[in-house]
Amino acid sequence: MIRACLLAGVASVSLAAGANAEPVSITIATVNNGDMVTMQKLSDAFEKANPDIKLNWVVLEENTLRQRVTTDIATHAGQFDVLTIGNYEAPIWAQRGWLEKITPDAAYDTDDLLKPVRDSLSYKGAIYALPFYAESAMTYYRTDLFKKAGLTMPTAPTYEQIRQFADKITDKSNGVYGMCLRGKPGWGENMAFFTMLVTAMGGQWFGDGYHATIDTPAWHKALDWYDGILKADGPPGATSNGFNENLALFASGHCGMWIDSTVAAGLLYDKKQSTVADKVGFAPVPTGSYTGGPTWLWSWALAVPVSSTHKGAAEKFVTWATSKAYVDLVAKTNGWVSAPAGTRQSTYANPQYKAVAPFASFVLDAIDNSNPNGKTAQPRPYVGAQFVGIPEFQGIGTQVGQTIAATLTGGLSADQALKSAQSATQRTVRQAGLAH
C-alpha cells in the first residue's frame, strides 16, 4: 500500500512537471517576401494547435538570408531549426549530408505537389525540403499604358519588341518607367534575370571543361540590352531594386513592364496590395536569338538542418506551413488570390482560386513545362536555368552580379565588366578543381 501510494505520488509529480514544462523553442530563418510575412502572421494558428512549440522568427533580406543560412549550415552552428532555401541549395546540401530527409504522413499528400517542384527539392528519390511557393517567370505589363500608347502585347514577345514598348510608355515626368528589372547584385537577384537573358541571347556561363564563357558576344549582347533599357526606361537607383522593390514599384503604379517571377501575379492582382490590380496584363518571358533553352524554375522551400536540436518540432512546422490546410488558411484570411502559388495541384484545380486568378493556368503551364536542365545554344557541363547548379555559384554569381551592377552606375564599361567577370570566374572554377 505504501509503495503504491509512493508510485502514485511520483506519477502525479511527473504529470504536473509535464503540464508545466517549457515549450520547445524553434528558430525559423526566412526571407522578407510578402508570402513569408503572411506565414509569420498566420503562425499563431500553429502555436495554438501546438502549445508545446514556440516559434522564433529571423526574417531577412534575400541576400542576407542566403549568407546567414549558408554560414550556419556549413559550420553546423545550429542557430536555425528551419531554413528557407531553394532548389539550388536542396540537392547540393542533401548530398553533403547537411539536411534532414522529410517524410510527411499520408494526410500531407506529397503526390499533390507539382512534380517538377517536388523533384527539384529531392536527392536520390528522397525529399529534403518542402515547397512553400514555387515559380517560373513571366512578363507583367500595364494594359492601360499599352492602350494609351496604341500598343498590343504579342502572345510571344521578343526582347527587341519589349525595348521598343518600354521606350513608348516611359513617362518619367509622371513617375512611370517603361521597364523595371532586378538590378540589386546577387546570384539570386540581378543574376537570376540576367542568366535567363544571356541564355536567350545564345550564351551560357561555362562551356566544356568549365571554361568560363562570359566575355563573349552573347553576354555583350545581353548586357547591352539590359544596360540600355534600364538607363533609358528604368527607375532611378535600379541597383537597389530586387524582387520586393520592383514589386512595390509595379503595385504602386510606377512600372510599365516587369519581367520576373510568376509568384508576383497573386500580389499584383490583389486589390488590397496593388493599386493597379485591374490594369495588369501578362505574357511569356521574351525570346531572343536562341529559343527552347532552359527555363526558370525556383521554389522557396522549408528545410530542417541536421544541426537542429529540435528536428521533430521543426518538421512539424515545415509540414504545417506547406500543407493544404495552410493554403486554405491563407485563402480564408486574405482571399484565394493570395494563396501560395506553384506548389499544389489541388490549388490549381480549385474553382475559387481559378475564379480570382486569371493567371492560374498560365503559371501552372509554365511550371509544369519548366525545363531547368534544357540545352543552351552550346553544350554545357552544368544544370540550372537562372543559376548554375554547383556549390561555387553562390560566390561566383554574387561577384559577377556586383560587376554587372557597376555598369548601371557608370562604374564600369560593359567591356571592363565582362573581362573582369570572365577572369574572376575562371580563376574560381580552376581553384575549385572544376576547370580542366
JSON list of C-alpha atoms in Angstrom, two decimals, residues 219-382:
[
{"chain": "A", "resi": 219, "resn": "TRP", "atom": "CA", "xyz": [26.97, 38.21, -72.90]},
{"chain": "A", "resi": 220, "resn": "HIS", "atom": "CA", "xyz": [27.84, 41.52, -74.55]},
{"chain": "A", "resi": 221, "resn": "LYS", "atom": "CA", "xyz": [24.50, 41.49, -76.38]},
{"chain": "A", "resi": 222, "resn": "ALA", "atom": "CA", "xyz": [22.66, 40.69, -73.14]},
{"chain": "A", "resi": 223, "resn": "LEU", "atom": "CA", "xyz": [24.45, 43.44, -71.21]},
{"chain": "A", "resi": 224, "resn": "ASP", "atom": "CA", "xyz": [23.83, 46.00, -73.97]},
{"chain": "A", "resi": 225, "resn": "TRP", "atom": "CA", "xyz": [20.10, 45.25, -73.82]},
{"chain": "A", "resi": 226, "resn": "TYR", "atom": "CA", "xyz": [19.94, 45.23, -70.00]},
{"chain": "A", "resi": 227, "resn": "ASP", "atom": "CA", "xyz": [22.09, 48.32, -69.55]},
{"chain": "A", "resi": 228, "resn": "GLY", "atom": "CA", "xyz": [20.32, 50.18, -72.34]},
{"chain": "A", "resi": 229, "resn": "ILE", "atom": "CA", "xyz": [16.73, 49.58, -71.24]},
{"chain": "A", "resi": 230, "resn": "LEU", "atom": "CA", "xyz": [17.34, 50.33, -67.57]},
{"chain": "A", "resi": 231, "resn": "LYS", "atom": "CA", "xyz": [19.25, 53.54, -68.29]},
{"chain": "A", "resi": 232, "resn": "ALA", "atom": "CA", "xyz": [16.66, 54.74, -70.81]},
{"chain": "A", "resi": 233, "resn": "ASP", "atom": "CA", "xyz": [13.43, 53.43, -69.28]},
{"chain": "A", "resi": 234, "resn": "GLY", "atom": "CA", "xyz": [14.17, 52.17, -65.78]},
{"chain": "A", "resi": 235, "resn": "PRO", "atom": "CA", "xyz": [13.54, 53.79, -62.39]},
{"chain": "A", "resi": 236, "resn": "PRO", "atom": "CA", "xyz": [16.31, 55.69, -60.62]},
{"chain": "A", "resi": 237, "resn": "GLY", "atom": "CA", "xyz": [18.53, 53.70, -58.30]},
{"chain": "A", "resi": 238, "resn": "ALA", "atom": "CA", "xyz": [17.98, 50.42, -60.15]},
{"chain": "A", "resi": 239, "resn": "THR", "atom": "CA", "xyz": [20.92, 48.78, -58.38]},
{"chain": "A", "resi": 240, "resn": "SER", "atom": "CA", "xyz": [18.92, 48.92, -55.15]},
{"chain": "A", "resi": 241, "resn": "ASN", "atom": "CA", "xyz": [15.94, 47.11, -56.64]},
{"chain": "A", "resi": 242, "resn": "GLY", "atom": "CA", "xyz": [15.43, 43.39, -56.19]},
{"chain": "A", "resi": 243, "resn": "PHE", "atom": "CA", "xyz": [12.20, 41.38, -56.34]},
{"chain": "A", "resi": 244, "resn": "ASN", "atom": "CA", "xyz": [10.50, 43.14, -53.41]},
{"chain": "A", "resi": 245, "resn": "GLU", "atom": "CA", "xyz": [11.43, 46.65, -54.51]},
{"chain": "A", "resi": 246, "resn": "ASN", "atom": "CA", "xyz": [10.22, 46.11, -58.09]},
{"chain": "A", "resi": 247, "resn": "LEU", "atom": "CA", "xyz": [7.03, 44.51, -56.78]},
{"chain": "A", "resi": 248, "resn": "ALA", "atom": "CA", "xyz": [6.36, 47.62, -54.73]},
{"chain": "A", "resi": 249, "resn": "LEU", "atom": "CA", "xyz": [7.10, 49.88, -57.71]},
{"chain": "A", "resi": 250, "resn": "PHE", "atom": "CA", "xyz": [4.75, 48.00, -60.02]},
{"chain": "A", "resi": 251, "resn": "ALA", "atom": "CA", "xyz": [1.98, 47.66, -57.44]},
{"chain": "A", "resi": 252, "resn": "SER", "atom": "CA", "xyz": [2.07, 51.41, -56.79]},
{"chain": "A", "resi": 253, "resn": "GLY", "atom": "CA", "xyz": [1.82, 52.29, -60.49]},
{"chain": "A", "resi": 254, "resn": "HIS", "atom": "CA", "xyz": [5.42, 53.16, -61.33]},
{"chain": "A", "resi": 255, "resn": "CYS", "atom": "CA", "xyz": [6.29, 50.33, -63.74]},
{"chain": "A", "resi": 256, "resn": "GLY", "atom": "CA", "xyz": [5.02, 49.90, -67.27]},
{"chain": "A", "resi": 257, "resn": "MET", "atom": "CA", "xyz": [6.52, 46.42, -67.57]},
{"chain": "A", "resi": 258, "resn": "TRP", "atom": "CA", "xyz": [8.35, 43.99, -65.33]},
{"chain": "A", "resi": 259, "resn": "ILE", "atom": "CA", "xyz": [9.91, 40.62, -66.18]},
{"chain": "A", "resi": 260, "resn": "ASP", "atom": "CA", "xyz": [10.18, 38.47, -63.07]},
{"chain": "A", "resi": 261, "resn": "SER", "atom": "CA", "xyz": [8.78, 35.61, -61.01]},
{"chain": "A", "resi": 262, "resn": "THR", "atom": "CA", "xyz": [5.29, 34.25, -61.62]},
{"chain": "A", "resi": 263, "resn": "VAL", "atom": "CA", "xyz": [4.64, 34.41, -57.88]},
{"chain": "A", "resi": 264, "resn": "ALA", "atom": "CA", "xyz": [4.21, 38.18, -58.14]},
{"chain": "A", "resi": 265, "resn": "ALA", "atom": "CA", "xyz": [0.94, 37.66, -60.03]},
{"chain": "A", "resi": 266, "resn": "GLY", "atom": "CA", "xyz": [-1.04, 36.85, -56.91]},
{"chain": "A", "resi": 267, "resn": "LEU", "atom": "CA", "xyz": [0.23, 40.04, -55.27]},
{"chain": "A", "resi": 268, "resn": "LEU", "atom": "CA", "xyz": [-0.28, 42.32, -58.28]},
{"chain": "A", "resi": 269, "resn": "TYR", "atom": "CA", "xyz": [-3.86, 41.10, -58.82]},
{"chain": "A", "resi": 270, "resn": "ASP", "atom": "CA", "xyz": [-4.73, 41.55, -55.13]},
{"chain": "A", "resi": 271, "resn": "LYS", "atom": "CA", "xyz": [-6.66, 44.81, -54.77]},
{"chain": "A", "resi": 272, "resn": "LYS", "atom": "CA", "xyz": [-5.63, 45.05, -51.13]},
{"chain": "A", "resi": 273, "resn": "GLN", "atom": "CA", "xyz": [-1.96, 45.18, -52.11]},
{"chain": "A", "resi": 274, "resn": "SER", "atom": "CA", "xyz": [-1.92, 46.63, -55.62]},
{"chain": "A", "resi": 275, "resn": "THR", "atom": "CA", "xyz": [-3.25, 49.95, -56.91]},
{"chain": "A", "resi": 276, "resn": "VAL", "atom": "CA", "xyz": [-3.15, 48.60, -60.49]},
{"chain": "A", "resi": 277, "resn": "ALA", "atom": "CA", "xyz": [-4.84, 45.25, -59.83]},
{"chain": "A", "resi": 278, "resn": "ASP", "atom": "CA", "xyz": [-7.38, 45.83, -62.60]},
{"chain": "A", "resi": 279, "resn": "LYS", "atom": "CA", "xyz": [-4.75, 47.05, -65.08]},
{"chain": "A", "resi": 280, "resn": "VAL", "atom": "CA", "xyz": [-2.29, 44.13, -65.13]},
{"chain": "A", "resi": 281, "resn": "GLY", "atom": "CA", "xyz": [-1.67, 42.04, -68.22]},
{"chain": "A", "resi": 282, "resn": "PHE", "atom": "CA", "xyz": [0.76, 39.17, -68.59]},
{"chain": "A", "resi": 283, "resn": "ALA", "atom": "CA", "xyz": [2.73, 37.43, -71.31]},
{"chain": "A", "resi": 284, "resn": "PRO", "atom": "CA", "xyz": [5.55, 34.89, -71.55]},
{"chain": "A", "resi": 285, "resn": "VAL", "atom": "CA", "xyz": [9.17, 35.82, -70.93]},
{"chain": "A", "resi": 286, "resn": "PRO", "atom": "CA", "xyz": [10.53, 37.48, -74.10]},
{"chain": "A", "resi": 287, "resn": "THR", "atom": "CA", "xyz": [12.62, 35.48, -76.55]},
{"chain": "A", "resi": 288, "resn": "GLY", "atom": "CA", "xyz": [15.95, 36.31, -78.12]},
{"chain": "A", "resi": 289, "resn": "SER", "atom": "CA", "xyz": [18.02, 34.74, -80.87]},
{"chain": "A", "resi": 290, "resn": "TYR", "atom": "CA", "xyz": [18.03, 31.37, -79.10]},
{"chain": "A", "resi": 291, "resn": "THR", "atom": "CA", "xyz": [14.75, 29.72, -78.11]},
{"chain": "A", "resi": 292, "resn": "GLY", "atom": "CA", "xyz": [13.87, 26.47, -76.38]},
{"chain": "A", "resi": 293, "resn": "GLY", "atom": "CA", "xyz": [16.59, 26.69, -73.76]},
{"chain": "A", "resi": 294, "resn": "PRO", "atom": "CA", "xyz": [16.37, 26.05, -70.01]},
{"chain": "A", "resi": 295, "resn": "THR", "atom": "CA", "xyz": [13.54, 27.89, -68.28]},
{"chain": "A", "resi": 296, "resn": "TRP", "atom": "CA", "xyz": [13.29, 29.47, -64.84]},
{"chain": "A", "resi": 297, "resn": "LEU", "atom": "CA", "xyz": [12.19, 27.18, -62.02]},
{"chain": "A", "resi": 298, "resn": "TRP", "atom": "CA", "xyz": [12.54, 28.27, -58.42]},
{"chain": "A", "resi": 299, "resn": "SER", "atom": "CA", "xyz": [10.98, 27.26, -55.16]},
{"chain": "A", "resi": 300, "resn": "TRP", "atom": "CA", "xyz": [11.29, 28.92, -51.81]},
{"chain": "A", "resi": 301, "resn": "ALA", "atom": "CA", "xyz": [11.14, 25.87, -49.59]},
{"chain": "A", "resi": 302, "resn": "LEU", "atom": "CA", "xyz": [11.45, 24.97, -45.91]},
{"chain": "A", "resi": 303, "resn": "ALA", "atom": "CA", "xyz": [14.11, 22.54, -44.73]},
{"chain": "A", "resi": 304, "resn": "VAL", "atom": "CA", "xyz": [15.44, 21.17, -41.45]},
{"chain": "A", "resi": 305, "resn": "PRO", "atom": "CA", "xyz": [19.24, 21.17, -40.97]},
{"chain": "A", "resi": 306, "resn": "VAL", "atom": "CA", "xyz": [20.87, 18.18, -39.31]},
{"chain": "A", "resi": 307, "resn": "SER", "atom": "CA", "xyz": [22.33, 20.64, -36.79]},
{"chain": "A", "resi": 308, "resn": "SER", "atom": "CA", "xyz": [18.87, 21.39, -35.35]},
{"chain": "A", "resi": 309, "resn": "THR", "atom": "CA", "xyz": [18.36, 20.07, -31.82]},
{"chain": "A", "resi": 310, "resn": "HIS", "atom": "CA", "xyz": [14.56, 20.10, -32.24]},
{"chain": "A", "resi": 311, "resn": "LYS", "atom": "CA", "xyz": [14.10, 18.22, -35.51]},
{"chain": "A", "resi": 312, "resn": "GLY", "atom": "CA", "xyz": [10.68, 16.78, -34.66]},
{"chain": "A", "resi": 313, "resn": "ALA", "atom": "CA", "xyz": [9.17, 20.16, -33.83]},
{"chain": "A", "resi": 314, "resn": "ALA", "atom": "CA", "xyz": [10.87, 21.73, -36.85]},
{"chain": "A", "resi": 315, "resn": "GLU", "atom": "CA", "xyz": [9.47, 19.14, -39.25]},
{"chain": "A", "resi": 316, "resn": "LYS", "atom": "CA", "xyz": [6.02, 19.55, -37.72]},
{"chain": "A", "resi": 317, "resn": "PHE", "atom": "CA", "xyz": [6.14, 23.26, -38.55]},
{"chain": "A", "resi": 318, "resn": "VAL", "atom": "CA", "xyz": [7.52, 22.69, -42.05]},
{"chain": "A", "resi": 319, "resn": "THR", "atom": "CA", "xyz": [4.73, 20.27, -42.94]},
{"chain": "A", "resi": 320, "resn": "TRP", "atom": "CA", "xyz": [2.08, 22.63, -41.49]},
{"chain": "A", "resi": 321, "resn": "ALA", "atom": "CA", "xyz": [3.32, 25.67, -43.42]},
{"chain": "A", "resi": 322, "resn": "THR", "atom": "CA", "xyz": [3.36, 23.80, -46.74]},
{"chain": "A", "resi": 323, "resn": "SER", "atom": "CA", "xyz": [0.13, 21.83, -46.28]},
{"chain": "A", "resi": 324, "resn": "LYS", "atom": "CA", "xyz": [-3.27, 22.02, -47.97]},
{"chain": "A", "resi": 325, "resn": "ALA", "atom": "CA", "xyz": [-4.64, 23.27, -44.65]},
{"chain": "A", "resi": 326, "resn": "TYR", "atom": "CA", "xyz": [-2.24, 26.22, -44.71]},
{"chain": "A", "resi": 327, "resn": "VAL", "atom": "CA", "xyz": [-3.30, 27.10, -48.27]},
{"chain": "A", "resi": 328, "resn": "ASP", "atom": "CA", "xyz": [-6.91, 27.09, -47.08]},
{"chain": "A", "resi": 329, "resn": "LEU", "atom": "CA", "xyz": [-5.99, 29.27, -44.08]},
{"chain": "A", "resi": 330, "resn": "VAL", "atom": "CA", "xyz": [-4.38, 31.90, -46.33]},
{"chain": "A", "resi": 331, "resn": "ALA", "atom": "CA", "xyz": [-7.40, 31.83, -48.65]},
{"chain": "A", "resi": 332, "resn": "LYS", "atom": "CA", "xyz": [-9.81, 32.21, -45.73]},
{"chain": "A", "resi": 333, "resn": "THR", "atom": "CA", "xyz": [-7.79, 35.05, -44.22]},
{"chain": "A", "resi": 334, "resn": "ASN", "atom": "CA", "xyz": [-6.60, 37.01, -47.27]},
{"chain": "A", "resi": 335, "resn": "GLY", "atom": "CA", "xyz": [-8.64, 35.66, -50.18]},
{"chain": "A", "resi": 336, "resn": "TRP", "atom": "CA", "xyz": [-7.85, 32.96, -52.72]},
{"chain": "A", "resi": 337, "resn": "VAL", "atom": "CA", "xyz": [-5.83, 35.27, -54.96]},
{"chain": "A", "resi": 338, "resn": "SER", "atom": "CA", "xyz": [-3.21, 35.36, -52.17]},
{"chain": "A", "resi": 339, "resn": "ALA", "atom": "CA", "xyz": [-2.90, 31.57, -51.85]},
{"chain": "A", "resi": 340, "resn": "PRO", "atom": "CA", "xyz": [0.69, 30.24, -52.06]},
{"chain": "A", "resi": 341, "resn": "ALA", "atom": "CA", "xyz": [1.37, 29.63, -55.73]},
{"chain": "A", "resi": 342, "resn": "GLY", "atom": "CA", "xyz": [3.14, 26.98, -57.73]},
{"chain": "A", "resi": 343, "resn": "THR", "atom": "CA", "xyz": [3.14, 24.09, -55.27]},
{"chain": "A", "resi": 344, "resn": "ARG", "atom": "CA", "xyz": [-0.07, 22.04, -55.24]},
{"chain": "A", "resi": 345, "resn": "GLN", "atom": "CA", "xyz": [-2.27, 20.57, -57.97]},
{"chain": "A", "resi": 346, "resn": "SER", "atom": "CA", "xyz": [-5.27, 20.97, -55.66]},
{"chain": "A", "resi": 347, "resn": "THR", "atom": "CA", "xyz": [-4.81, 24.76, -55.58]},
{"chain": "A", "resi": 348, "resn": "TYR", "atom": "CA", "xyz": [-4.97, 24.98, -59.38]},
{"chain": "A", "resi": 349, "resn": "ALA", "atom": "CA", "xyz": [-7.95, 22.62, -59.51]},
{"chain": "A", "resi": 350, "resn": "ASN", "atom": "CA", "xyz": [-9.90, 24.75, -57.02]},
{"chain": "A", "resi": 351, "resn": "PRO", "atom": "CA", "xyz": [-12.69, 26.73, -58.77]},
{"chain": "A", "resi": 352, "resn": "GLN", "atom": "CA", "xyz": [-12.45, 29.51, -56.17]},
{"chain": "A", "resi": 353, "resn": "TYR", "atom": "CA", "xyz": [-8.78, 30.05, -56.98]},
{"chain": "A", "resi": 354, "resn": "LYS", "atom": "CA", "xyz": [-9.31, 29.94, -60.73]},
{"chain": "A", "resi": 355, "resn": "ALA", "atom": "CA", "xyz": [-12.16, 32.44, -60.45]},
{"chain": "A", "resi": 356, "resn": "VAL", "atom": "CA", "xyz": [-9.93, 35.16, -58.96]},
{"chain": "A", "resi": 357, "resn": "ALA", "atom": "CA", "xyz": [-6.59, 34.24, -60.55]},
{"chain": "A", "resi": 358, "resn": "PRO", "atom": "CA", "xyz": [-6.73, 34.80, -64.33]},
{"chain": "A", "resi": 359, "resn": "PHE", "atom": "CA", "xyz": [-3.06, 33.91, -64.46]},
{"chain": "A", "resi": 360, "resn": "ALA", "atom": "CA", "xyz": [-3.53, 30.48, -62.84]},
{"chain": "A", "resi": 361, "resn": "SER", "atom": "CA", "xyz": [-3.46, 28.25, -65.91]},
{"chain": "A", "resi": 362, "resn": "PHE", "atom": "CA", "xyz": [-0.59, 30.27, -67.41]},
{"chain": "A", "resi": 363, "resn": "VAL", "atom": "CA", "xyz": [1.53, 29.85, -64.28]},
{"chain": "A", "resi": 364, "resn": "LEU", "atom": "CA", "xyz": [0.67, 26.15, -63.90]},
{"chain": "A", "resi": 365, "resn": "ASP", "atom": "CA", "xyz": [1.64, 25.52, -67.50]},
{"chain": "A", "resi": 366, "resn": "ALA", "atom": "CA", "xyz": [4.90, 27.45, -67.08]},
{"chain": "A", "resi": 367, "resn": "ILE", "atom": "CA", "xyz": [5.89, 25.38, -64.04]},
{"chain": "A", "resi": 368, "resn": "ASP", "atom": "CA", "xyz": [4.70, 22.05, -65.44]},
{"chain": "A", "resi": 369, "resn": "ASN", "atom": "CA", "xyz": [6.74, 22.68, -68.59]},
{"chain": "A", "resi": 370, "resn": "SER", "atom": "CA", "xyz": [9.73, 24.29, -66.91]},
{"chain": "A", "resi": 371, "resn": "ASN", "atom": "CA", "xyz": [12.96, 22.89, -68.18]},
{"chain": "A", "resi": 372, "resn": "PRO", "atom": "CA", "xyz": [15.88, 23.98, -65.98]},
{"chain": "A", "resi": 373, "resn": "ASN", "atom": "CA", "xyz": [18.01, 21.17, -67.38]},
{"chain": "A", "resi": 374, "resn": "GLY", "atom": "CA", "xyz": [17.38, 22.10, -71.02]},
{"chain": "A", "resi": 375, "resn": "LYS", "atom": "CA", "xyz": [20.08, 22.71, -73.58]},
{"chain": "A", "resi": 376, "resn": "THR", "atom": "CA", "xyz": [21.82, 26.02, -74.11]},
{"chain": "A", "resi": 377, "resn": "ALA", "atom": "CA", "xyz": [22.99, 27.11, -77.56]},
{"chain": "A", "resi": 378, "resn": "GLN", "atom": "CA", "xyz": [26.30, 25.32, -76.97]},
{"chain": "A", "resi": 379, "resn": "PRO", "atom": "CA", "xyz": [26.88, 22.23, -74.79]},
{"chain": "A", "resi": 380, "resn": "ARG", "atom": "CA", "xyz": [27.23, 22.97, -71.08]},
{"chain": "A", "resi": 381, "resn": "PRO", "atom": "CA", "xyz": [28.57, 20.92, -68.14]},
{"chain": "A", "resi": 382, "resn": "TYR", "atom": "CA", "xyz": [26.05, 22.14, -65.55]}
]
